[in-house]
Coordinates of C-alpha atoms and ligand atoms in Angstrom, one line a residue:
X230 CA 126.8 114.2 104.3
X231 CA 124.2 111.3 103.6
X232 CA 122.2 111.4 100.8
X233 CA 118.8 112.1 102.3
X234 CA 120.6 114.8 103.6
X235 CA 121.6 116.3 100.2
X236 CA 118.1 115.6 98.7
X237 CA 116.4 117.1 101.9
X238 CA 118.3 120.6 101.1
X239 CA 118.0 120.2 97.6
X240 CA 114.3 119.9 98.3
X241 CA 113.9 122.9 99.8
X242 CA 115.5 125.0 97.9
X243 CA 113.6 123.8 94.9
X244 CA 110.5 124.8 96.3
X245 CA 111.4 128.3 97.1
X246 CA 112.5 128.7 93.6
X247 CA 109.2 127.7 92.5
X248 CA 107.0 128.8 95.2
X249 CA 106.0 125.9 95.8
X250 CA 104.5 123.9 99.1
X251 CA 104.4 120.3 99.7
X252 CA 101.5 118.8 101.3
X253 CA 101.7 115.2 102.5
X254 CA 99.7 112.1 104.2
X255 CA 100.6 111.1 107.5
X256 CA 101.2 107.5 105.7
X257 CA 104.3 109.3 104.1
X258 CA 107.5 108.3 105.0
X259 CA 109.6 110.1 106.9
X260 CA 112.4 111.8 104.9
X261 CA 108.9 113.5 103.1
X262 CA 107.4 114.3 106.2
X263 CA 110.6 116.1 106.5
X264 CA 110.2 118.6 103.8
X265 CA 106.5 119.2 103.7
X266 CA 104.6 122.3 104.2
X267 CA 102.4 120.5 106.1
X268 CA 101.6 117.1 107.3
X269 CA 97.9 115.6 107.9
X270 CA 94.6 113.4 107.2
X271 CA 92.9 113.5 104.0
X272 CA 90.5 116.1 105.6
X273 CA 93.2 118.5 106.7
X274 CA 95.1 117.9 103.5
X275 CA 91.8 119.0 101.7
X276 CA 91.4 122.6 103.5
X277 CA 95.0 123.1 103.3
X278 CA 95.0 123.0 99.8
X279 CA 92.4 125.5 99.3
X280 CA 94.1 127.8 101.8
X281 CA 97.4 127.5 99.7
X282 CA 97.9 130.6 97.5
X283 CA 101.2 128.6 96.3
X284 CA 101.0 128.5 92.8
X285 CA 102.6 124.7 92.7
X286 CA 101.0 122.0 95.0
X287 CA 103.4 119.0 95.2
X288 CA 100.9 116.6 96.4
X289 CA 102.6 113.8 98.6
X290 CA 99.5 111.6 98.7
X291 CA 97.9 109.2 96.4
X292 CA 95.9 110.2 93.2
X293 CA 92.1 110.7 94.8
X294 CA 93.8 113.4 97.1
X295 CA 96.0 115.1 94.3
X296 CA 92.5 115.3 92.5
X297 CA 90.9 117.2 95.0
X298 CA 93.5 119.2 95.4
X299 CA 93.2 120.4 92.3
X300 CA 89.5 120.4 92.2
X301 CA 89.7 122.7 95.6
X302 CA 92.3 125.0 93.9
X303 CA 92.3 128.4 91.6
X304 CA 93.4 127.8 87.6
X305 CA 96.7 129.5 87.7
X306 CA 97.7 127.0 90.8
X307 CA 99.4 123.4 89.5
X308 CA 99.2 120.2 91.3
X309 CA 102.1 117.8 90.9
X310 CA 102.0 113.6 91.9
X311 CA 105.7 113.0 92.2
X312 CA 104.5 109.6 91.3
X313 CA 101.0 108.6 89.1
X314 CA 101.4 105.0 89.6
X315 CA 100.5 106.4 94.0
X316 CA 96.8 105.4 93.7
X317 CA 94.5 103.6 96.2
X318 CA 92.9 100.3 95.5
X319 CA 89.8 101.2 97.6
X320 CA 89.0 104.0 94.8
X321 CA 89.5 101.7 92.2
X322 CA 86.6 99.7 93.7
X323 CA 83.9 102.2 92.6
X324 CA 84.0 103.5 88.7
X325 CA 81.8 106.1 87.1
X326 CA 80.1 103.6 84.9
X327 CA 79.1 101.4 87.8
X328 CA 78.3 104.1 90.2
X329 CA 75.9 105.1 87.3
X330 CA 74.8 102.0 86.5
X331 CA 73.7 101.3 90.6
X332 CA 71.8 105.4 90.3
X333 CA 70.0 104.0 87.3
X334 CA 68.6 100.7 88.7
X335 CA 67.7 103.0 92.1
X336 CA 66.2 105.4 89.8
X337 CA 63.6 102.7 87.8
X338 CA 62.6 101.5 91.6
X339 CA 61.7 105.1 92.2
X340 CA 63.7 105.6 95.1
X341 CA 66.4 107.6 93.8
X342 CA 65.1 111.1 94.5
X343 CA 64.9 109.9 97.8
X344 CA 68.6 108.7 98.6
X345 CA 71.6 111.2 99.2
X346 CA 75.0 109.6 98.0
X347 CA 77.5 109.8 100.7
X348 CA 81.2 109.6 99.0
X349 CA 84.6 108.9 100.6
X350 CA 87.2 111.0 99.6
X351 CA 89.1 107.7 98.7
X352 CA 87.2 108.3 95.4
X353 CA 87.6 109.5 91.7
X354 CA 87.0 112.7 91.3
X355 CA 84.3 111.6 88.5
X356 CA 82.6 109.8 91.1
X357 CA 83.0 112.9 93.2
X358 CA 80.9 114.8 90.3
X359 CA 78.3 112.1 90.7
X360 CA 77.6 112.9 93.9
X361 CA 77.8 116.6 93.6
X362 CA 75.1 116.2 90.9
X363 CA 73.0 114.0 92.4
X364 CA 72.4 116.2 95.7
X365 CA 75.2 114.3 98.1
X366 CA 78.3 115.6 99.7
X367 CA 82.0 114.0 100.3
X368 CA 83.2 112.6 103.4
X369 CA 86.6 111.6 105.5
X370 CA 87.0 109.6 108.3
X371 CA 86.9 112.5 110.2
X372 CA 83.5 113.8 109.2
X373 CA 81.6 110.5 108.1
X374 CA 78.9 110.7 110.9
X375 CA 78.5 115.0 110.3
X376 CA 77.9 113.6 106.8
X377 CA 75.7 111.3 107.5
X378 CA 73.6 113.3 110.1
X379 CA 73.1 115.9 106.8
X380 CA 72.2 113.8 104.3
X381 CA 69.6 112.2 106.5
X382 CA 68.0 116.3 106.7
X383 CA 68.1 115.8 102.8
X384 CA 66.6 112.5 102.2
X385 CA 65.4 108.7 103.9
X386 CA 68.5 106.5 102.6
X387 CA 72.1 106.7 102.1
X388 CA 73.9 105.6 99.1
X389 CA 77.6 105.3 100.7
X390 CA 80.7 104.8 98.6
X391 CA 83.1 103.4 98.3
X392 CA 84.2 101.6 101.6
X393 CA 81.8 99.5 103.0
X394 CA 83.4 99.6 106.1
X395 CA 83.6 103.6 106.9
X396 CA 80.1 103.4 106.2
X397 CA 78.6 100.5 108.3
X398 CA 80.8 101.9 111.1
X399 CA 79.6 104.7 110.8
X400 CA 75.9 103.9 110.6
X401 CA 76.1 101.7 113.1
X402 CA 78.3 102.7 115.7
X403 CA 78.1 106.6 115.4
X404 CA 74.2 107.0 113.9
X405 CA 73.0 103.7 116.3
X406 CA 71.0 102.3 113.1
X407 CA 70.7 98.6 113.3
X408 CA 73.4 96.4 110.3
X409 CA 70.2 94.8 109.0
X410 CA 69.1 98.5 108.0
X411 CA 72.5 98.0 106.0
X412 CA 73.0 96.3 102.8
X413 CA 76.0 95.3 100.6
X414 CA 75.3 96.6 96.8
X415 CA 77.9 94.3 94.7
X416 CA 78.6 96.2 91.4
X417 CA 79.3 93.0 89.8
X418 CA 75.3 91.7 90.5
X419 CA 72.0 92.7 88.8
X420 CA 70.6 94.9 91.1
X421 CA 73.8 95.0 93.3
X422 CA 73.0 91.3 94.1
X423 CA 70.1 92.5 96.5
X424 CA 66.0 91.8 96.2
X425 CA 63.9 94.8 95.9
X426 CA 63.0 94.8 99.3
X427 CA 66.3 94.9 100.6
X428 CA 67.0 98.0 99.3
X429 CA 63.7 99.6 99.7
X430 CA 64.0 98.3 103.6
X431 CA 67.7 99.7 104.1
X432 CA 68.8 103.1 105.3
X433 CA 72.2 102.7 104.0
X434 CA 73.5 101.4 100.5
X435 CA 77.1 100.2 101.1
X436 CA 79.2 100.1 98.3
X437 CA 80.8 96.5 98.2
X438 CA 84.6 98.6 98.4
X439 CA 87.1 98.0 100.8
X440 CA 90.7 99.2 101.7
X441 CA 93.3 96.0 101.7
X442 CA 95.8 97.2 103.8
X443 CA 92.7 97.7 106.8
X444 CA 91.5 94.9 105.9
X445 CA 94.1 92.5 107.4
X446 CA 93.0 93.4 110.9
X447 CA 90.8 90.8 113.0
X448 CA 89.0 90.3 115.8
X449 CA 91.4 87.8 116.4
X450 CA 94.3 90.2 116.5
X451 CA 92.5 92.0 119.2
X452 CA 91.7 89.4 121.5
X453 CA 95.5 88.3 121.1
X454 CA 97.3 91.8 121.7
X455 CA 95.2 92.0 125.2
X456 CA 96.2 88.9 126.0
X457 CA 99.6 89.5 125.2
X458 CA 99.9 93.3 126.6
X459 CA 98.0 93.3 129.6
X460 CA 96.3 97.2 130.1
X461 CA 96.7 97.4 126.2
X462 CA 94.2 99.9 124.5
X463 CA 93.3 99.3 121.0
X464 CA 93.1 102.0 118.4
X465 CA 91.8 101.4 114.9
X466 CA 90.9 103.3 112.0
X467 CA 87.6 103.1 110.9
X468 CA 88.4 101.3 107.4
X469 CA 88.5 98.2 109.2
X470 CA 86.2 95.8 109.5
X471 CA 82.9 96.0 111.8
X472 CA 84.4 93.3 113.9
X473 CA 87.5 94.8 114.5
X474 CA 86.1 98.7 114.9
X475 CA 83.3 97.3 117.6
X476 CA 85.9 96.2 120.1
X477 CA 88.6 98.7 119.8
X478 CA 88.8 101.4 122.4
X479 CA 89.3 104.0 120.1
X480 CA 88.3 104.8 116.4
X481 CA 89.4 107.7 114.4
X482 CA 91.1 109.2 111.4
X483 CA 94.8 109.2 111.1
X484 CA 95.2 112.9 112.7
X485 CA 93.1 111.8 115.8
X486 CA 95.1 108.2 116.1
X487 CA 98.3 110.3 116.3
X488 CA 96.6 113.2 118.5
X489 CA 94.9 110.3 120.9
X490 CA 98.8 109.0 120.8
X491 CA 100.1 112.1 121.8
X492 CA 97.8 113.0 124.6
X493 CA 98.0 110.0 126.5
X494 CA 100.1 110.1 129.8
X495 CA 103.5 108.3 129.9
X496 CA 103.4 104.5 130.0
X497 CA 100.1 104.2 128.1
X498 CA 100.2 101.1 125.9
X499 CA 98.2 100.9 122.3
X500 CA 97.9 98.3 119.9
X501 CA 97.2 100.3 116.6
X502 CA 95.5 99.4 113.2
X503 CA 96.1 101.4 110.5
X504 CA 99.1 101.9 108.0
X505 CA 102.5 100.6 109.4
X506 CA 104.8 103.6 108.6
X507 CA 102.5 105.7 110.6
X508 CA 102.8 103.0 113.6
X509 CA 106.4 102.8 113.4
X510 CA 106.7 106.6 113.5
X511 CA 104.7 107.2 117.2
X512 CA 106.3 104.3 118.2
X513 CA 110.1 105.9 117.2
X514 CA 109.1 109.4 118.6
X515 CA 107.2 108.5 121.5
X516 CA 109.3 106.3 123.7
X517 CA 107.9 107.0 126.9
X518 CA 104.9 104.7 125.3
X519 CA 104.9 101.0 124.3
X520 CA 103.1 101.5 120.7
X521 CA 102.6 97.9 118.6
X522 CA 101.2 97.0 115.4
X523 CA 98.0 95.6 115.8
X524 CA 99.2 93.0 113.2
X525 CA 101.6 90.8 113.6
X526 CA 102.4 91.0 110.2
X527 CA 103.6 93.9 108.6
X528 CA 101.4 95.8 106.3
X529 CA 102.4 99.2 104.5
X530 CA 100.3 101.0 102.1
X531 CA 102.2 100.0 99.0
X532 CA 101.0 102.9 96.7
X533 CA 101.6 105.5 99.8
X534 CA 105.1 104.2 99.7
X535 CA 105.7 105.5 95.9
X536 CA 106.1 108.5 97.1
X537 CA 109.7 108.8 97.5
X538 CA 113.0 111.3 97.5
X539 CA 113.9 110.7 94.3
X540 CA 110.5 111.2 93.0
X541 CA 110.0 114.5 94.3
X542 CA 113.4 116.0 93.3
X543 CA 112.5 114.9 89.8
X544 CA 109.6 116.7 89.8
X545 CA 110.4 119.6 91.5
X546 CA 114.1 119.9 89.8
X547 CA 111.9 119.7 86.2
X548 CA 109.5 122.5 87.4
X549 CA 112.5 124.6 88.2
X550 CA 113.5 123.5 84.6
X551 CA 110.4 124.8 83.2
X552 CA 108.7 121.3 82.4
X553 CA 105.6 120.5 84.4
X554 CA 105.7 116.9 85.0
X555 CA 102.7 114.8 86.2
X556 CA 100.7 117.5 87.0
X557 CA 97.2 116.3 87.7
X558 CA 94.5 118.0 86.3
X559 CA 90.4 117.2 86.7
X560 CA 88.5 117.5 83.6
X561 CA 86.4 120.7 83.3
X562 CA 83.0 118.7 83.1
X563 CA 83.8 116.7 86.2
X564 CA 85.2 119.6 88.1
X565 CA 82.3 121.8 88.6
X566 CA 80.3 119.1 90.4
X567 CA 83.0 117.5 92.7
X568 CA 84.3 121.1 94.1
X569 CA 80.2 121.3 94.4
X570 CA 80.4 118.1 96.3
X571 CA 83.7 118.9 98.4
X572 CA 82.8 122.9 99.2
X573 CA 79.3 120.7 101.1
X574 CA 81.7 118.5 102.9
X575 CA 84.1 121.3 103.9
X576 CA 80.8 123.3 104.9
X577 CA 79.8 120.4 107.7
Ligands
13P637 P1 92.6 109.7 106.8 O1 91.6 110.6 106.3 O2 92.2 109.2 108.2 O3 93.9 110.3 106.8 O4 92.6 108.4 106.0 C1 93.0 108.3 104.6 C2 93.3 107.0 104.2 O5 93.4 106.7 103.1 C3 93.3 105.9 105.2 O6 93.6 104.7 104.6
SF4_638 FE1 93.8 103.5 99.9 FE2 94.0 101.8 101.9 FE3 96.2 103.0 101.0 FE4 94.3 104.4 102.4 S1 95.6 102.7 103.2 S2 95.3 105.0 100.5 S3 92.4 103.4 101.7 S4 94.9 101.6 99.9

Protein backbone atom coordinates (compact mmCIF):
# COMPACT_ATOMS: atom_id res chain seq x y z
CA UNK A 1 0.00 0.00 0.00
CA UNK A 2 1.60 3.51 -0.62
CA UNK A 3 2.29 5.55 2.08
CA UNK A 4 -0.30 8.36 1.62
CA UNK A 5 -2.34 5.59 1.73
CA UNK A 6 -1.34 4.37 5.25
CA UNK A 7 -1.32 7.96 6.58
CA UNK A 8 -4.79 8.73 4.95
CA UNK A 9 -6.31 5.70 7.15
CA UNK A 10 -4.25 6.41 9.98
CA UNK A 11 -5.73 9.88 9.68
CA UNK A 12 -9.03 9.05 10.02
CA UNK A 13 -8.98 6.97 12.55
CA UNK A 14 -7.20 9.34 14.64
CA UNK A 15 -9.83 11.75 14.39
CA UNK A 16 -12.59 9.52 15.49
CA UNK A 17 -10.63 8.64 18.43
CA UNK A 18 -10.50 12.18 19.36
CA UNK A 19 -13.60 13.53 17.93
CA UNK A 20 -12.03 15.51 16.06
CA UNK A 21 -12.77 17.41 12.43
CA UNK A 22 -10.39 18.72 9.99
CA UNK A 23 -11.13 21.88 8.29
CA UNK A 24 -8.97 22.97 5.33
CA UNK A 25 -8.19 25.85 2.58
CA UNK A 26 -8.86 25.04 -0.80
CA UNK A 27 -4.94 26.06 -1.29
CA UNK A 28 -4.34 22.62 0.64
CA UNK A 29 -2.88 19.95 -1.09
CA UNK A 30 -4.50 17.18 -2.01
CA UNK A 31 -3.72 14.17 0.17
CA UNK A 32 -5.40 16.90 3.01
CA UNK A 33 -8.18 17.70 1.08
CA UNK A 34 -8.56 14.06 1.30
CA UNK A 35 -9.10 13.68 4.93
CA UNK A 36 -10.97 16.92 5.81
CA UNK A 37 -14.21 17.40 7.26
CA UNK A 38 -14.67 20.00 5.02
CA UNK A 39 -13.03 21.92 2.32
CA UNK A 40 -13.54 25.81 1.54
CA UNK A 41 -12.62 29.74 1.42
CA UNK A 42 -11.66 31.56 4.44
CA UNK A 43 -15.37 32.61 4.73
CA UNK A 44 -16.79 29.17 4.69
CA UNK A 45 -13.98 27.88 6.82
CA UNK A 46 -15.08 30.70 9.33
CA UNK A 47 -18.95 29.58 9.75
CA UNK A 48 -17.81 26.05 9.73
CA UNK A 49 -15.91 26.42 12.62
CA UNK A 50 -18.48 27.91 14.71
CA UNK A 51 -20.98 25.28 13.51
CA UNK A 52 -18.44 22.49 14.77
CA UNK A 53 -19.41 21.09 18.14
CA UNK A 54 -16.14 18.88 17.64
CA UNK A 55 -14.24 19.36 20.55
CA UNK A 56 -10.71 19.37 18.45
CA UNK A 57 -10.44 21.63 15.30
CA UNK A 58 -7.38 20.51 13.32
CA UNK A 59 -7.05 23.68 11.31
CA UNK A 60 -5.49 22.97 7.78
CA UNK A 61 -5.04 26.61 6.98
CA UNK A 62 -2.50 29.24 7.88
CA UNK A 63 -2.27 30.99 11.40
CA UNK A 64 -4.92 34.08 10.79
CA UNK A 65 -7.62 31.35 10.03
CA UNK A 66 -6.57 28.93 13.02
CA UNK A 67 -7.03 32.23 15.11
CA UNK A 68 -10.39 32.83 14.20
CA UNK A 69 -11.26 29.61 14.57
CA UNK A 70 -10.61 29.64 17.83
CA UNK A 71 -11.93 33.13 18.43
CA UNK A 72 -15.42 31.77 16.74
CA UNK A 73 -15.26 28.63 18.97
CA UNK A 74 -16.65 27.59 22.74
CA UNK A 75 -13.72 27.08 25.59
CA UNK A 76 -13.84 23.41 25.97
CA UNK A 77 -13.21 23.15 21.89
CA UNK A 78 -9.15 23.09 20.95
CA UNK A 79 -7.73 24.35 17.71
CA UNK A 80 -4.63 22.55 16.45
CA UNK A 81 -2.00 24.13 13.44
CA UNK A 82 -0.39 21.00 12.35
CA UNK A 83 2.29 23.41 11.49
CA UNK A 84 3.02 27.19 13.34
CA UNK A 85 5.59 28.17 10.98
CA UNK A 86 1.87 28.10 8.05
CA UNK A 87 1.43 31.92 8.35
CA UNK A 88 0.66 34.50 5.62
CA UNK A 89 3.00 37.24 4.68
CA UNK A 90 0.08 39.59 3.78
CA UNK A 91 -0.94 39.47 7.70
CA UNK A 92 2.38 40.13 8.65
CA UNK A 93 2.09 43.45 6.72
CA UNK A 94 -0.20 45.14 9.33
CA UNK A 95 0.89 44.84 13.32
CA UNK A 96 -1.00 46.05 16.29
CA UNK A 97 1.47 48.80 17.05
CA UNK A 98 1.25 50.23 13.62
CA UNK A 99 -2.39 49.82 13.09
CA UNK A 100 -2.54 51.88 16.37
CA UNK A 101 -0.12 54.12 15.52
CA UNK A 102 -2.20 55.03 11.92
CA UNK A 103 -5.79 55.22 14.57
CA UNK A 104 -3.79 57.73 16.54
CA UNK A 105 -2.56 60.08 13.83
CA UNK A 106 -6.40 59.82 12.34
CA UNK A 107 -7.57 60.47 15.73
CA UNK A 108 -5.37 64.03 16.31
CA UNK A 109 -6.83 65.16 12.64
CA UNK A 110 -10.28 64.50 14.14
CA UNK A 111 -11.48 62.25 11.65
CA UNK A 112 -11.29 59.14 13.48
CA UNK A 113 -14.85 58.95 14.83
CA UNK A 114 -15.70 59.26 11.51
CA UNK A 115 -13.92 56.27 9.72
CA UNK A 116 -15.06 52.43 10.14
CA UNK A 117 -11.96 50.08 9.80
CA UNK A 118 -12.63 47.38 7.33
CA UNK A 119 -10.20 44.23 8.13
CA UNK A 120 -9.35 41.21 6.00
CA UNK A 121 -9.49 38.14 7.62
CA UNK A 122 -5.82 37.69 6.36
CA UNK A 123 -5.17 39.57 9.64
CA UNK A 124 -3.97 38.97 13.44
CA UNK A 125 -6.44 38.37 15.53
CA UNK A 126 -5.04 41.60 17.61
CA UNK A 127 -5.72 43.53 14.69
CA UNK A 128 -9.02 41.82 14.49
CA UNK A 129 -9.70 43.34 18.25
CA UNK A 130 -8.80 46.71 16.82
CA UNK A 131 -11.39 46.71 14.67
CA UNK A 132 -13.96 45.25 16.80
CA UNK A 133 -13.23 48.04 19.24
CA UNK A 134 -13.11 50.70 17.09
CA UNK A 135 -16.73 50.15 15.50
CA UNK A 136 -15.48 48.06 12.15
CA UNK A 137 -16.23 44.57 11.07
CA UNK A 138 -14.02 41.74 9.27
CA UNK A 139 -14.12 40.91 5.71
CA UNK A 140 -13.30 37.94 2.99
CA UNK A 141 -13.09 38.12 -0.41
CA UNK A 142 -16.38 36.93 -0.54
CA UNK A 143 -18.11 39.67 1.43
CA UNK A 144 -15.67 42.75 0.88
CA UNK A 145 -18.21 44.94 -0.98
CA UNK A 146 -21.42 43.74 1.77
CA UNK A 147 -18.69 45.09 4.07
CA UNK A 148 -18.05 48.00 2.59
CA UNK A 149 -21.72 48.92 1.73
CA UNK A 150 -22.19 48.71 5.91
CA UNK A 151 -19.53 50.53 7.03
CA UNK A 152 -20.44 53.33 4.68
CA UNK A 153 -24.22 53.18 6.94
CA UNK A 154 -21.73 53.69 9.91
CA UNK A 155 -19.44 56.34 8.86
CA UNK A 156 -17.92 58.75 5.68
CA UNK A 157 -14.40 56.81 5.19
CA UNK A 158 -12.98 53.43 5.24
CA UNK A 159 -9.91 52.48 6.91
CA UNK A 160 -9.16 49.06 4.91
CA UNK A 161 -6.55 46.53 6.07
CA UNK A 162 -4.40 44.91 5.25
CA UNK A 163 -4.40 44.32 1.42
CA UNK A 164 -4.42 47.16 -0.54
CA UNK A 165 -5.54 45.34 -3.32
CA UNK A 166 -9.01 43.57 -1.99
CA UNK A 167 -9.75 46.92 -1.00
CA UNK A 168 -9.16 49.29 -4.06
CA UNK A 169 -10.94 46.43 -5.99
CA UNK A 170 -13.41 46.56 -4.14
CA UNK A 171 -14.00 50.30 -3.86
CA UNK A 172 -13.57 50.64 -7.20
CA UNK A 173 -14.87 48.09 -9.11
CA UNK A 174 -17.79 46.79 -6.80
CA UNK A 175 -18.78 50.37 -4.85
CA UNK A 176 -17.90 52.56 -8.45
CA UNK A 177 -15.84 55.13 -6.18
CA UNK A 178 -13.21 56.83 -8.22
CA UNK A 179 -8.95 55.44 -7.21
CA UNK A 180 -8.27 59.12 -6.52
CA UNK A 181 -10.96 58.83 -3.59
CA UNK A 182 -8.29 56.04 -2.65
CA UNK A 183 -5.06 56.46 -0.90
CA UNK A 184 -1.99 54.28 0.06
CA UNK A 185 -1.28 54.77 4.03
CA UNK A 186 2.57 53.41 4.17
CA UNK A 187 3.11 52.34 7.86
CA UNK A 188 6.67 53.08 7.54
CA UNK A 189 5.85 57.22 6.76
CA UNK A 190 4.73 59.99 9.19
CA UNK A 191 1.38 60.26 8.60
CA UNK A 192 1.33 57.05 6.32
CA UNK A 193 3.40 59.15 3.82
CA UNK A 194 0.17 61.20 2.83
CA UNK A 195 -0.65 65.23 3.20
CA UNK A 196 -3.52 66.00 5.37
CA UNK A 197 -5.64 66.55 2.59
CA UNK A 198 -5.22 63.37 1.12
CA UNK A 199 -6.71 61.65 3.72
CA UNK A 200 -9.27 64.08 4.69
CA UNK A 201 -10.30 63.96 0.66
CA UNK A 202 -10.25 60.04 0.50
CA UNK A 203 -13.13 57.59 1.13
CA UNK A 204 -10.93 54.70 1.51
CA UNK A 205 -7.56 54.28 3.58
CA UNK A 206 -5.69 51.41 2.01
CA UNK A 207 -3.32 49.76 4.06
CA UNK A 208 0.04 49.65 2.05
CA UNK A 209 -0.30 45.34 2.46
CA UNK A 210 -0.18 43.04 -0.25
CA UNK A 211 -0.27 39.17 -0.83
CA UNK A 212 3.16 38.03 -2.82
CA UNK A 213 1.99 35.02 -4.33
CA UNK A 214 -1.12 37.41 -6.12
CA UNK A 215 1.08 39.70 -6.73
CA UNK A 216 3.07 38.09 -9.60
CA UNK A 217 0.14 38.43 -11.96
CA UNK A 218 0.17 41.25 -14.78
CA UNK A 219 -1.57 42.90 -17.12
CA UNK A 220 0.86 41.51 -19.24
CA UNK A 221 0.05 37.97 -18.42
CA UNK A 222 -3.42 38.67 -19.52
CA UNK A 223 -2.91 40.22 -22.82
CA UNK A 224 -0.47 37.14 -23.50
CA UNK A 225 -2.78 34.13 -22.41
CA UNK A 226 -5.59 35.68 -24.95
CA UNK A 227 -3.35 35.81 -27.42
CA UNK A 228 -2.13 32.56 -26.90
CA UNK A 229 -5.66 30.73 -26.13
CA UNK A 230 -7.96 32.25 -28.33
CA UNK A 231 -11.80 32.29 -26.60
CA UNK A 232 -9.68 32.18 -23.20
CA UNK A 233 -11.68 33.67 -20.11
CA UNK A 234 -9.64 35.07 -17.43
CA UNK A 235 -10.43 34.47 -13.81
CA UNK A 236 -8.60 36.21 -10.94
CA UNK A 237 -8.83 36.57 -7.43
CA UNK A 238 -9.30 39.79 -6.07
CA UNK A 239 -5.73 39.99 -4.21
CA UNK A 240 -4.28 40.97 -7.34
CA UNK A 241 -3.42 43.92 -8.63
CA UNK A 242 -6.02 46.69 -9.92
CA UNK A 243 -4.53 46.13 -13.35
CA UNK A 244 -4.86 42.63 -13.48
CA UNK A 245 -8.57 42.48 -11.60
CA UNK A 246 -9.99 45.33 -14.24
CA UNK A 247 -9.46 43.16 -17.23
CA UNK A 248 -10.29 39.73 -16.04
CA UNK A 249 -13.63 38.28 -16.83
CA UNK A 250 -14.23 37.02 -13.61
CA UNK A 251 -13.28 38.02 -9.98
CA UNK A 252 -14.03 36.05 -6.90
CA UNK A 253 -12.93 34.15 -3.82
CA UNK A 254 -11.39 30.77 -4.09
CA UNK A 255 -15.00 28.90 -3.58
CA UNK A 256 -16.53 31.02 -6.42
CA UNK A 257 -13.18 30.48 -8.83
CA UNK A 258 -13.75 26.71 -8.37
CA UNK A 259 -17.76 27.01 -8.45
CA UNK A 260 -17.48 29.38 -11.78
CA UNK A 261 -14.94 26.36 -12.90
CA UNK A 262 -17.41 23.84 -12.27
CA UNK A 263 -20.41 25.47 -13.89
CA UNK A 264 -19.05 26.18 -17.02
CA UNK A 265 -20.12 23.98 -20.10
CA UNK A 266 -17.57 21.48 -21.59
CA UNK A 267 -14.81 22.94 -23.63
CA UNK A 268 -14.68 26.28 -21.71
CA UNK A 269 -11.18 27.53 -21.51
CA UNK A 270 -9.78 29.81 -18.25
CA UNK A 271 -6.63 31.28 -17.58
CA UNK A 272 -6.67 31.51 -13.67
CA UNK A 273 -4.80 33.62 -11.00
CA UNK A 274 -4.72 32.56 -7.82
CA UNK A 275 -2.66 29.85 -5.89
CA UNK A 276 -1.20 27.11 -8.13
CA UNK A 277 -2.15 23.88 -6.20
CA UNK A 278 -5.69 25.04 -6.51
CA UNK A 279 -5.08 25.60 -10.46
CA UNK A 280 -3.57 22.30 -10.89
CA UNK A 281 -6.47 20.60 -9.05
CA UNK A 282 -9.56 21.89 -11.56
CA UNK A 283 -7.28 21.44 -14.14
CA UNK A 284 -6.55 17.42 -12.99
CA UNK A 285 -10.36 16.91 -12.21
CA UNK A 286 -11.89 18.73 -14.84
CA UNK A 287 -10.63 17.43 -18.21
CA UNK A 288 -13.44 18.19 -20.32
CA UNK A 289 -11.82 21.96 -19.73
CA UNK A 290 -8.51 23.46 -20.83
CA UNK A 291 -7.61 25.26 -17.30
CA UNK A 292 -3.94 27.16 -17.32
CA UNK A 293 -2.00 29.10 -14.92
CA UNK A 294 -2.32 32.56 -15.58
CA UNK A 295 1.39 32.69 -14.87
CA UNK A 296 3.78 31.22 -16.65
CA UNK A 297 5.74 30.78 -13.82
CA UNK A 298 4.81 28.64 -11.12
CA UNK A 299 3.77 30.16 -7.96
CA UNK A 300 2.52 28.12 -4.80
CA UNK A 301 1.62 29.59 -1.54
CA UNK A 302 4.67 28.49 0.31
CA UNK A 303 3.34 28.70 3.92
CA UNK A 304 -0.15 26.94 2.60
CA UNK A 305 2.16 24.15 1.52
CA UNK A 306 3.41 23.48 5.35
CA UNK A 307 0.63 21.81 5.87
CA UNK A 308 1.52 18.43 5.17
CA UNK A 309 0.79 14.40 5.99
CA UNK A 310 3.24 14.04 8.31
CA UNK A 311 2.40 17.14 10.11
CA UNK A 312 -1.06 16.26 10.82
CA UNK A 313 -0.50 12.66 11.96
CA UNK A 314 1.99 14.19 14.47
CA UNK A 315 -0.47 16.19 15.78
CA UNK A 316 -3.28 14.17 15.78
CA UNK A 317 -1.39 10.84 16.87
CA UNK A 318 -0.03 13.29 20.13
CA UNK A 319 -3.70 14.32 20.87
CA UNK A 320 -4.67 10.67 20.89
CA UNK A 321 -1.51 10.50 23.18
CA UNK A 322 -2.97 12.98 25.48
CA UNK A 323 -0.41 15.90 24.55
CA UNK A 324 -1.97 18.92 22.82
CA UNK A 325 0.54 20.17 20.48
CA UNK A 326 0.36 23.57 18.77
CA UNK A 327 -2.90 24.36 19.75
CA UNK A 328 -3.59 27.96 19.05
CA UNK A 329 -5.15 29.93 21.46
CA UNK A 330 -6.18 33.95 21.24
CA UNK A 331 -5.42 35.85 24.28
CA UNK A 332 -8.52 36.67 26.49
CA UNK A 333 -8.09 40.51 26.09
CA UNK A 334 -7.94 40.29 22.31
CA UNK A 335 -10.69 37.73 22.01
CA UNK A 336 -13.69 39.58 23.09
CA UNK A 337 -13.24 42.29 20.47
CA UNK A 338 -12.29 40.11 17.33
CA UNK A 339 -15.29 37.49 17.84
CA UNK A 340 -17.16 41.13 18.24
CA UNK A 341 -15.59 42.00 14.89
CA UNK A 342 -16.18 38.47 13.17
CA UNK A 343 -19.93 37.77 14.71
CA UNK A 344 -20.51 41.61 12.39
CA UNK A 345 -18.93 40.10 9.41
CA UNK A 346 -20.78 36.73 9.74
CA UNK A 347 -24.02 38.92 10.36
CA UNK A 348 -23.67 40.71 6.65
P1 LIG B 1 -10.37 33.02 0.08
O1 LIG B 1 -11.12 33.67 1.18
O2 LIG B 1 -10.86 33.43 -1.27
O3 LIG B 1 -10.35 31.55 0.26
O4 LIG B 1 -8.86 33.55 0.10
C1 LIG B 1 -8.00 33.39 1.15
C2 LIG B 1 -6.62 33.66 0.76
O5 LIG B 1 -5.73 33.72 1.57
C3 LIG B 1 -6.34 33.90 -0.64
O6 LIG B 1 -5.00 34.14 -0.82
FE1 LIG C 1 -1.52 34.83 2.54
FE2 LIG C 1 -1.21 35.16 -0.10
FE3 LIG C 1 -0.86 32.75 0.99
FE4 LIG C 1 -3.32 33.80 0.80
S1 LIG C 1 -1.96 33.20 -0.88
S2 LIG C 1 -2.44 32.79 2.60
S3 LIG C 1 -2.86 36.00 1.17
S4 LIG C 1 0.39 34.61 1.38
Amino acid sequence: MPATLDLHEEILALKKARNAVILAHNYQIGPIQDVADFVGDSLGLAYHAKATEADVIVFCGVHFMAESADVLTTDRQKVILPDLAAGCSMADMATANQVEECWNQLSQLGIADRTIPVTYMNSSAAIKSFTGKNGGTICTSSNAKSAMEWAFTQGEKILFLPDQHLGRNTAVLSMGLSLSECVIWNPWKPMGGLTEAEIRNAKVILWRGHCSVHGRFSAQNVVDVRTRIPGVQVLVHPECQHEVVSIADVVGSTEKIIQTVATSPAGSKWAIGTELNLVQRLSRTMPDKEIVFLDKTVCYCSTMNRIDLPHLVWALESLVEGRVVNQIIVAEEVRKYSKLALERMLAL
